[in-house]
PDB file of N, CA, C and O in Angstrom:
ATOM      1  N   MET T   1      -7.918  -1.021  -5.085  1.00 60.00           N
ATOM      2  CA  MET T   1      -6.566  -0.332  -4.594  1.00 60.00           C
ATOM      3  C   MET T   1      -4.991  -1.408  -5.119  1.00 60.00           C
ATOM      4  O   MET T   1      -6.172  -2.566  -5.343  1.00 60.00           O
ATOM      5  N   SER T   2      -4.343  -0.820  -5.147  1.00 56.00           N
ATOM      6  CA  SER T   2      -3.428  -1.142  -5.701  1.00 56.00           C
ATOM      7  C   SER T   2      -2.406  -1.853  -4.863  1.00 56.00           C
ATOM      8  O   SER T   2      -2.117  -1.600  -3.479  1.00 56.00           O
ATOM      9  N   LEU T   3      -2.512  -2.536  -4.631  1.00 67.00           N
ATOM     10  CA  LEU T   3      -0.988  -3.726  -4.131  1.00 67.00           C
ATOM     11  C   LEU T   3       0.377  -3.501  -4.210  1.00 67.00           C
ATOM     12  O   LEU T   3       0.356  -4.056  -2.804  1.00 67.00           O
ATOM     13  N   VAL T   4       0.824  -2.943  -5.206  1.00 87.00           N
ATOM     14  CA  VAL T   4       1.914  -2.756  -4.580  1.00 87.00           C
ATOM     15  C   VAL T   4       1.662  -1.204  -4.464  1.00 87.00           C
ATOM     16  O   VAL T   4       3.281  -0.988  -3.656  1.00 87.00           O
ATOM     17  N   SER T   5       1.610  -0.043  -4.502  1.00 94.00           N
ATOM     18  CA  SER T   5       1.711   1.234  -3.810  1.00 94.00           C
ATOM     19  C   SER T   5       0.034   1.905  -3.219  1.00 94.00           C
ATOM     20  O   SER T   5      -0.888   1.034  -3.558  1.00 94.00           O
ATOM     21  N   PHE T   6       0.320   2.961  -2.721  1.00 96.00           N
ATOM     22  CA  PHE T   6      -1.140   2.821  -1.634  1.00 96.00           C
ATOM     23  C   PHE T   6      -0.608   4.226  -0.775  1.00 96.00           C
ATOM     24  O   PHE T   6       0.291   4.506  -0.263  1.00 96.00           O
ATOM     25  N   SER T   7      -1.526   4.398  -0.701  1.00 95.00           N
ATOM     26  CA  SER T   7      -1.751   6.136  -0.291  1.00 95.00           C
ATOM     27  C   SER T   7      -3.362   5.948   1.430  1.00 95.00           C
ATOM     28  O   SER T   7      -2.834   4.881   1.356  1.00 95.00           O
ATOM     29  N   ALA T   8      -3.023   6.876   1.988  1.00 96.00           N
ATOM     30  CA  ALA T   8      -3.203   6.503   3.411  1.00 96.00           C
ATOM     31  C   ALA T   8      -5.018   7.058   3.303  1.00 96.00           C
ATOM     32  O   ALA T   8      -6.024   5.574   4.120  1.00 96.00           O
ATOM     33  N   THR T   9      -5.619   7.622   2.675  1.00 95.00           N
ATOM     34  CA  THR T   9      -7.133   7.382   2.271  1.00 95.00           C
ATOM     35  C   THR T   9      -7.507   6.030   1.746  1.00 95.00           C
ATOM     36  O   THR T   9      -8.001   5.792   2.161  1.00 95.00           O
ATOM     37  N   GLN T  10      -6.732   5.956   0.402  1.00 95.00           N
ATOM     38  CA  GLN T  10      -6.695   5.116   0.259  1.00 95.00           C
ATOM     39  C   GLN T  10      -7.342   3.074   0.967  1.00 95.00           C
ATOM     40  O   GLN T  10      -7.751   2.215   1.299  1.00 95.00           O
ATOM     41  N   LEU T  11      -6.002   3.284   1.661  1.00 96.00           N
ATOM     42  CA  LEU T  11      -6.463   1.780   3.408  1.00 96.00           C
ATOM     43  C   LEU T  11      -7.551   2.091   3.943  1.00 96.00           C
ATOM     44  O   LEU T  11      -7.513   1.197   4.174  1.00 96.00           O
ATOM     45  N   ALA T  12      -7.084   3.769   3.589  1.00 97.00           N
ATOM     46  CA  ALA T  12      -8.430   3.997   5.015  1.00 97.00           C
ATOM     47  C   ALA T  12      -9.873   3.688   4.719  1.00 97.00           C
ATOM     48  O   ALA T  12     -10.885   2.647   5.284  1.00 97.00           O
ATOM     49  N   GLN T  13     -10.296   3.610   4.125  1.00 97.00           N
ATOM     50  CA  GLN T  13     -10.914   3.605   2.345  1.00 97.00           C
ATOM     51  C   GLN T  13     -11.477   2.259   2.838  1.00 97.00           C
ATOM     52  O   GLN T  13     -12.467   1.036   2.559  1.00 97.00           O
ATOM     53  N   TYR T  14      -9.896   1.525   2.357  1.00 95.00           N
ATOM     54  CA  TYR T  14     -10.337   0.204   2.432  1.00 95.00           C
ATOM     55  C   TYR T  14     -10.344  -0.787   3.769  1.00 95.00           C
ATOM     56  O   TYR T  14     -11.190  -2.045   2.905  1.00 95.00           O
ATOM     57  N   LEU T  15      -9.704   0.007   5.109  1.00 96.00           N
ATOM     58  CA  LEU T  15     -10.398  -1.049   5.717  1.00 96.00           C
ATOM     59  C   LEU T  15     -11.988  -0.435   6.748  1.00 96.00           C
ATOM     60  O   LEU T  15     -12.176  -0.719   7.563  1.00 96.00           O
ATOM     61  N   ASN T  16     -12.330   1.133   6.052  1.00 97.00           N
ATOM     62  CA  ASN T  16     -13.213   1.324   6.582  1.00 97.00           C
ATOM     63  C   ASN T  16     -13.241   2.369   7.872  1.00 97.00           C
ATOM     64  O   ASN T  16     -13.482   2.249   9.126  1.00 97.00           O
ATOM     65  N   VAL T  17     -12.090   2.479   8.323  1.00 98.00           N
ATOM     66  CA  VAL T  17     -11.493   3.725   9.249  1.00 98.00           C
ATOM     67  C   VAL T  17     -11.080   5.158   8.849  1.00 98.00           C
ATOM     68  O   VAL T  17     -11.288   5.392   7.541  1.00 98.00           O
ATOM     69  N   THR T  18     -10.361   5.814  10.199  1.00 98.00           N
ATOM     70  CA  THR T  18     -10.866   7.514   9.905  1.00 98.00           C
ATOM     71  C   THR T  18      -9.446   7.344   9.117  1.00 98.00           C
ATOM     72  O   THR T  18      -7.983   6.552   9.979  1.00 98.00           O
ATOM     73  N   ILE T  19      -8.636   8.327   8.673  1.00 96.00           N
ATOM     74  CA  ILE T  19      -7.533   8.873   7.897  1.00 96.00           C
ATOM     75  C   ILE T  19      -6.806   9.175   8.918  1.00 96.00           C
ATOM     76  O   ILE T  19      -5.675   7.833   9.088  1.00 96.00           O
ATOM     77  N   ARG T  20      -7.415   9.255  10.095  1.00 97.00           N
ATOM     78  CA  ARG T  20      -5.854   9.553  11.099  1.00 97.00           C
ATOM     79  C   ARG T  20      -5.166   7.710  11.358  1.00 97.00           C
ATOM     80  O   ARG T  20      -4.377   7.792  11.919  1.00 97.00           O
ATOM     81  N   ASN T  21      -6.481   7.081  11.676  1.00 98.00           N
ATOM     82  CA  ASN T  21      -6.583   5.767  12.573  1.00 98.00           C
ATOM     83  C   ASN T  21      -5.021   6.247  11.748  1.00 98.00           C
ATOM     84  O   ASN T  21      -4.445   4.227  11.977  1.00 98.00           O
ATOM     85  N   VAL T  22      -4.761   5.632   9.710  1.00 97.00           N
ATOM     86  CA  VAL T  22      -4.337   4.522   9.351  1.00 97.00           C
ATOM     87  C   VAL T  22      -2.924   5.745   9.016  1.00 97.00           C
ATOM     88  O   VAL T  22      -2.026   4.558   9.595  1.00 97.00           O
ATOM     89  N   GLN T  23      -3.066   6.704   9.937  1.00 97.00           N
ATOM     90  CA  GLN T  23      -1.931   7.517   9.791  1.00 97.00           C
ATOM     91  C   GLN T  23      -1.469   7.210  11.268  1.00 97.00           C
ATOM     92  O   GLN T  23       0.137   7.013  10.321  1.00 97.00           O
ATOM     93  N   ARG T  24      -1.926   7.160  12.381  1.00 97.00           N
ATOM     94  CA  ARG T  24      -0.956   6.519  13.047  1.00 97.00           C
ATOM     95  C   ARG T  24      -0.502   4.892  12.404  1.00 97.00           C
ATOM     96  O   ARG T  24       0.470   4.593  13.157  1.00 97.00           O
ATOM     97  N   ILE T  25      -1.274   4.220  12.930  1.00 96.00           N
ATOM     98  CA  ILE T  25      -1.444   3.228  12.339  1.00 96.00           C
ATOM     99  C   ILE T  25       0.433   2.690  10.624  1.00 96.00           C
ATOM    100  O   ILE T  25       2.110   2.198  11.246  1.00 96.00           O
ATOM    101  N   LEU T  26       0.061   4.031   9.585  1.00 97.00           N
ATOM    102  CA  LEU T  26       1.514   3.735   8.900  1.00 97.00           C
ATOM    103  C   LEU T  26       2.235   4.598   9.488  1.00 97.00           C
ATOM    104  O   LEU T  26       3.632   3.647   9.238  1.00 97.00           O
ATOM    105  N   SER T  27       2.390   5.310  10.342  1.00 96.00           N
ATOM    106  CA  SER T  27       3.590   6.054  11.422  1.00 96.00           C
ATOM    107  C   SER T  27       4.617   4.990  12.442  1.00 96.00           C
ATOM    108  O   SER T  27       5.367   4.633  12.104  1.00 96.00           O
ATOM    109  N   GLY T  28       3.781   3.530  12.823  1.00 97.00           N
ATOM    110  CA  GLY T  28       4.459   2.717  13.924  1.00 97.00           C
ATOM    111  C   GLY T  28       5.070   1.680  12.866  1.00 97.00           C
ATOM    112  O   GLY T  28       6.875   1.019  13.426  1.00 97.00           O
ATOM    113  N   LEU T  29       4.445   1.712  11.866  1.00 96.00           N
ATOM    114  CA  LEU T  29       4.832   0.630  10.804  1.00 96.00           C
ATOM    115  C   LEU T  29       6.015   0.878   9.422  1.00 96.00           C
ATOM    116  O   LEU T  29       6.686   0.412   9.572  1.00 96.00           O
ATOM    117  N   LYS T  30       6.358   2.919   9.894  1.00 96.00           N
ATOM    118  CA  LYS T  30       7.591   2.451   9.028  1.00 96.00           C
ATOM    119  C   LYS T  30       8.778   2.514  10.604  1.00 96.00           C
ATOM    120  O   LYS T  30       9.534   2.934   9.349  1.00 96.00           O
ATOM    121  N   GLU T  31       8.368   3.221  11.049  1.00 96.00           N
ATOM    122  CA  GLU T  31       9.611   2.683  12.426  1.00 96.00           C
ATOM    123  C   GLU T  31       9.459   1.874  12.187  1.00 96.00           C
ATOM    124  O   GLU T  31      10.732   1.375  12.902  1.00 96.00           O
ATOM    125  N   ALA T  32       9.123   0.909  12.071  1.00 95.00           N
ATOM    126  CA  ALA T  32       9.568  -1.161  12.537  1.00 95.00           C
ATOM    127  C   ALA T  32       9.880  -1.169  11.546  1.00 95.00           C
ATOM    128  O   ALA T  32      10.058  -1.804  10.203  1.00 95.00           O
ATOM    129  N   ASP T  33      10.335  -0.033   9.880  1.00 95.00           N
ATOM    130  CA  ASP T  33      10.661  -1.166   8.864  1.00 95.00           C
ATOM    131  C   ASP T  33       9.241  -1.432   8.182  1.00 95.00           C
ATOM    132  O   ASP T  33      10.531  -2.781   7.798  1.00 95.00           O
ATOM    133  N   LEU T  34       8.521  -1.817   7.776  1.00 95.00           N
ATOM    134  CA  LEU T  34       7.239  -2.893   7.338  1.00 95.00           C
ATOM    135  C   LEU T  34       7.051  -1.783   6.437  1.00 95.00           C
ATOM    136  O   LEU T  34       6.403  -2.780   5.403  1.00 95.00           O
ATOM    137  N   VAL T  35       6.231  -0.466   6.765  1.00 96.00           N
ATOM    138  CA  VAL T  35       6.203   0.358   4.786  1.00 96.00           C
ATOM    139  C   VAL T  35       7.059   1.346   4.984  1.00 96.00           C
ATOM    140  O   VAL T  35       8.051   1.902   5.502  1.00 96.00           O
ATOM    141  N   VAL T  36       7.389   1.206   2.977  1.00 96.00           N
ATOM    142  CA  VAL T  36       7.829   2.705   3.487  1.00 96.00           C
ATOM    143  C   VAL T  36       7.567   3.725   2.482  1.00 96.00           C
ATOM    144  O   VAL T  36       6.885   3.208   1.157  1.00 96.00           O
ATOM    145  N   GLU T  37       8.393   4.723   2.391  1.00 95.00           N
ATOM    146  CA  GLU T  37       7.550   5.614   1.952  1.00 95.00           C
ATOM    147  C   GLU T  37       8.293   5.889   0.452  1.00 95.00           C
ATOM    148  O   GLU T  37       9.874   6.234   0.798  1.00 95.00           O
ATOM    149  N   ILE T  38       7.249   5.051  -0.957  1.00 95.00           N
ATOM    150  CA  ILE T  38       7.531   5.890  -1.616  1.00 95.00           C
ATOM    151  C   ILE T  38       7.646   7.088  -3.404  1.00 95.00           C
ATOM    152  O   ILE T  38       8.412   7.391  -4.243  1.00 95.00           O
ATOM    153  N   GLY T  39       6.952   7.872  -2.460  1.00 95.00           N
ATOM    154  CA  GLY T  39       6.713   9.347  -3.386  1.00 95.00           C
ATOM    155  C   GLY T  39       5.635  10.061  -2.581  1.00 95.00           C
ATOM    156  O   GLY T  39       4.925   9.755  -1.557  1.00 95.00           O
ATOM    157  N   GLN T  40       5.258  10.490  -3.406  1.00 94.00           N
ATOM    158  CA  GLN T  40       3.692  11.991  -3.434  1.00 94.00           C
ATOM    159  C   GLN T  40       4.045  12.486  -4.368  1.00 94.00           C
ATOM    160  O   GLN T  40       3.499  12.209  -5.436  1.00 94.00           O
ATOM    161  N   GLU T  41       2.249  12.186  -4.259  1.00 91.00           N
ATOM    162  CA  GLU T  41       1.347  12.758  -4.874  1.00 91.00           C
ATOM    163  C   GLU T  41       0.483  14.705  -4.603  1.00 91.00           C
ATOM    164  O   GLU T  41      -0.192  14.078  -3.476  1.00 91.00           O
ATOM    165  N   THR T  42       0.429  14.887  -5.840  1.00 91.00           N
ATOM    166  CA  THR T  42      -0.843  16.384  -5.648  1.00 91.00           C
ATOM    167  C   THR T  42      -1.858  16.346  -6.915  1.00 91.00           C
ATOM    168  O   THR T  42      -1.322  16.071  -7.362  1.00 91.00           O
ATOM    169  N   LEU T  43      -2.698  16.249  -6.198  1.00 82.00           N
ATOM    170  CA  LEU T  43      -3.619  15.975  -6.992  1.00 82.00           C
ATOM    171  C   LEU T  43      -4.528  17.706  -7.044  1.00 82.00           C
ATOM    172  O   LEU T  43      -5.343  17.332  -7.787  1.00 82.00           O
ATOM    173  N   GLY T  44      -4.235  18.186  -6.571  1.00 83.00           N
ATOM    174  CA  GLY T  44      -4.335  19.549  -7.463  1.00 83.00           C
ATOM    175  C   GLY T  44      -3.288  20.886  -6.835  1.00 83.00           C
ATOM    176  O   GLY T  44      -2.102  20.640  -6.529  1.00 83.00           O
ATOM    177  N   LYS T  45      -3.498  22.198  -6.666  1.00 86.00           N
ATOM    178  CA  LYS T  45      -3.265  22.898  -6.556  1.00 86.00           C
ATOM    179  C   LYS T  45      -2.498  23.976  -5.691  1.00 86.00           C
ATOM    180  O   LYS T  45      -1.601  24.511  -5.034  1.00 86.00           O
ATOM    181  N   ARG T  46      -3.213  23.034  -4.524  1.00 89.00           N
ATOM    182  CA  ARG T  46      -3.926  23.484  -2.845  1.00 89.00           C
ATOM    183  C   ARG T  46      -3.624  22.488  -1.787  1.00 89.00           C
ATOM    184  O   ARG T  46      -4.539  21.160  -2.046  1.00 89.00           O
ATOM    185  N   GLY T  47      -2.941  22.402  -0.334  1.00 88.00           N
ATOM    186  CA  GLY T  47      -2.993  21.519   0.142  1.00 88.00           C
ATOM    187  C   GLY T  47      -1.162  20.624  -0.110  1.00 88.00           C
ATOM    188  O   GLY T  47      -0.634  21.157  -0.337  1.00 88.00           O
ATOM    189  N   ARG T  48      -1.043  20.544   0.902  1.00 89.00           N
ATOM    190  CA  ARG T  48       0.403  19.143   1.093  1.00 89.00           C
ATOM    191  C   ARG T  48      -0.117  17.943  -0.288  1.00 89.00           C
ATOM    192  O   ARG T  48      -1.227  17.268  -0.009  1.00 89.00           O
ATOM    193  N   PRO T  49       0.813  17.816  -0.515  1.00 92.00           N
ATOM    194  CA  PRO T  49       1.315  16.243  -1.241  1.00 92.00           C
ATOM    195  C   PRO T  49       0.555  15.085  -0.589  1.00 92.00           C
ATOM    196  O   PRO T  49       0.702  14.239   0.190  1.00 92.00           O
ATOM    197  N   THR T  50      -0.339  13.843  -1.410  1.00 94.00           N
ATOM    198  CA  THR T  50      -0.304  12.596  -0.479  1.00 94.00           C
ATOM    199  C   THR T  50       0.997  12.317  -0.884  1.00 94.00           C
ATOM    200  O   THR T  50       1.403  11.360  -1.607  1.00 94.00           O
ATOM    201  N   LYS T  51       1.012  11.164   0.240  1.00 95.00           N
ATOM    202  CA  LYS T  51       2.479  10.529   0.497  1.00 95.00           C
ATOM    203  C   LYS T  51       1.826   9.338   0.022  1.00 95.00           C
ATOM    204  O   LYS T  51       0.210   8.709   0.355  1.00 95.00           O
ATOM    205  N   ILE T  52       2.941   8.112  -0.372  1.00 96.00           N
ATOM    206  CA  ILE T  52       2.877   7.462  -0.959  1.00 96.00           C
ATOM    207  C   ILE T  52       3.899   6.360  -0.250  1.00 96.00           C
ATOM    208  O   ILE T  52       4.260   5.471  -0.555  1.00 96.00           O
ATOM    209  N   TYR T  53       2.597   4.830  -0.229  1.00 97.00           N
ATOM    210  CA  TYR T  53       3.333   4.040   0.732  1.00 97.00           C
ATOM    211  C   TYR T  53       3.461   2.462  -0.477  1.00 97.00           C
ATOM    212  O   TYR T  53       2.856   2.343  -1.565  1.00 97.00           O
ATOM    213  N   ARG T  54       4.436   1.742  -0.097  1.00 96.00           N
ATOM    214  CA  ARG T  54       4.145  -0.331  -0.393  1.00 96.00           C
ATOM    215  C   ARG T  54       5.093  -0.635   0.569  1.00 96.00           C
ATOM    216  O   ARG T  54       4.903  -0.011   1.622  1.00 96.00           O
ATOM    217  N   LEU T  55       4.951  -1.719   1.666  1.00 94.00           N
ATOM    218  CA  LEU T  55       5.359  -2.386   2.154  1.00 94.00           C
ATOM    219  C   LEU T  55       7.055  -3.011   1.513  1.00 94.00           C
ATOM    220  O   LEU T  55       7.271  -3.443   0.495  1.00 94.00           O
ATOM    221  N   SER T  56       7.528  -2.441   2.545  1.00 92.00           N
ATOM    222  CA  SER T  56       8.853  -2.813   3.049  1.00 92.00           C
ATOM    223  C   SER T  56       9.457  -4.399   2.774  1.00 92.00           C
ATOM    224  O   SER T  56       8.601  -5.847   2.593  1.00 92.00           O
ATOM    225  N   ASP T  57      10.517  -4.449   2.023  1.00 87.00           N
ATOM    226  CA  ASP T  57      11.585  -5.899   2.051  1.00 87.00           C
ATOM    227  C   ASP T  57      12.113  -6.911   2.955  1.00 87.00           C
ATOM    228  O   ASP T  57      12.289  -7.167   2.742  1.00 87.00           O
ATOM    229  N   ASN T  58      12.050  -5.859   3.784  1.00 74.00           N
ATOM    230  CA  ASN T  58      12.249  -6.671   5.621  1.00 74.00           C
ATOM    231  C   ASN T  58      10.526  -6.558   6.082  1.00 74.00           C
ATOM    232  O   ASN T  58      11.158  -7.958   7.061  1.00 74.00           O
ATOM    233  N   ARG T  59      10.151  -7.172   5.488  1.00 57.00           N
ATOM    234  CA  ARG T  59       9.016  -8.545   5.724  1.00 57.00           C
ATOM    235  C   ARG T  59       9.918  -9.047   6.274  1.00 57.00           C
ATOM    236  O   ARG T  59       9.560 -10.146   6.747  1.00 57.00           O
TER     237      ARG T  59
END
């Protein structure tokens, strides 16, 4: 996992928790301006794109 940017799936795998749990955590961190969404990545032709995050400079 890159320390610069990461997806909820990558973080969930790294922490060995569910993706939904990480999504809830990231949502709270976004509201606190500790994490920012820097883009989206489409892995296939179907489904929603994956959000890519990084730690905020406001730490």
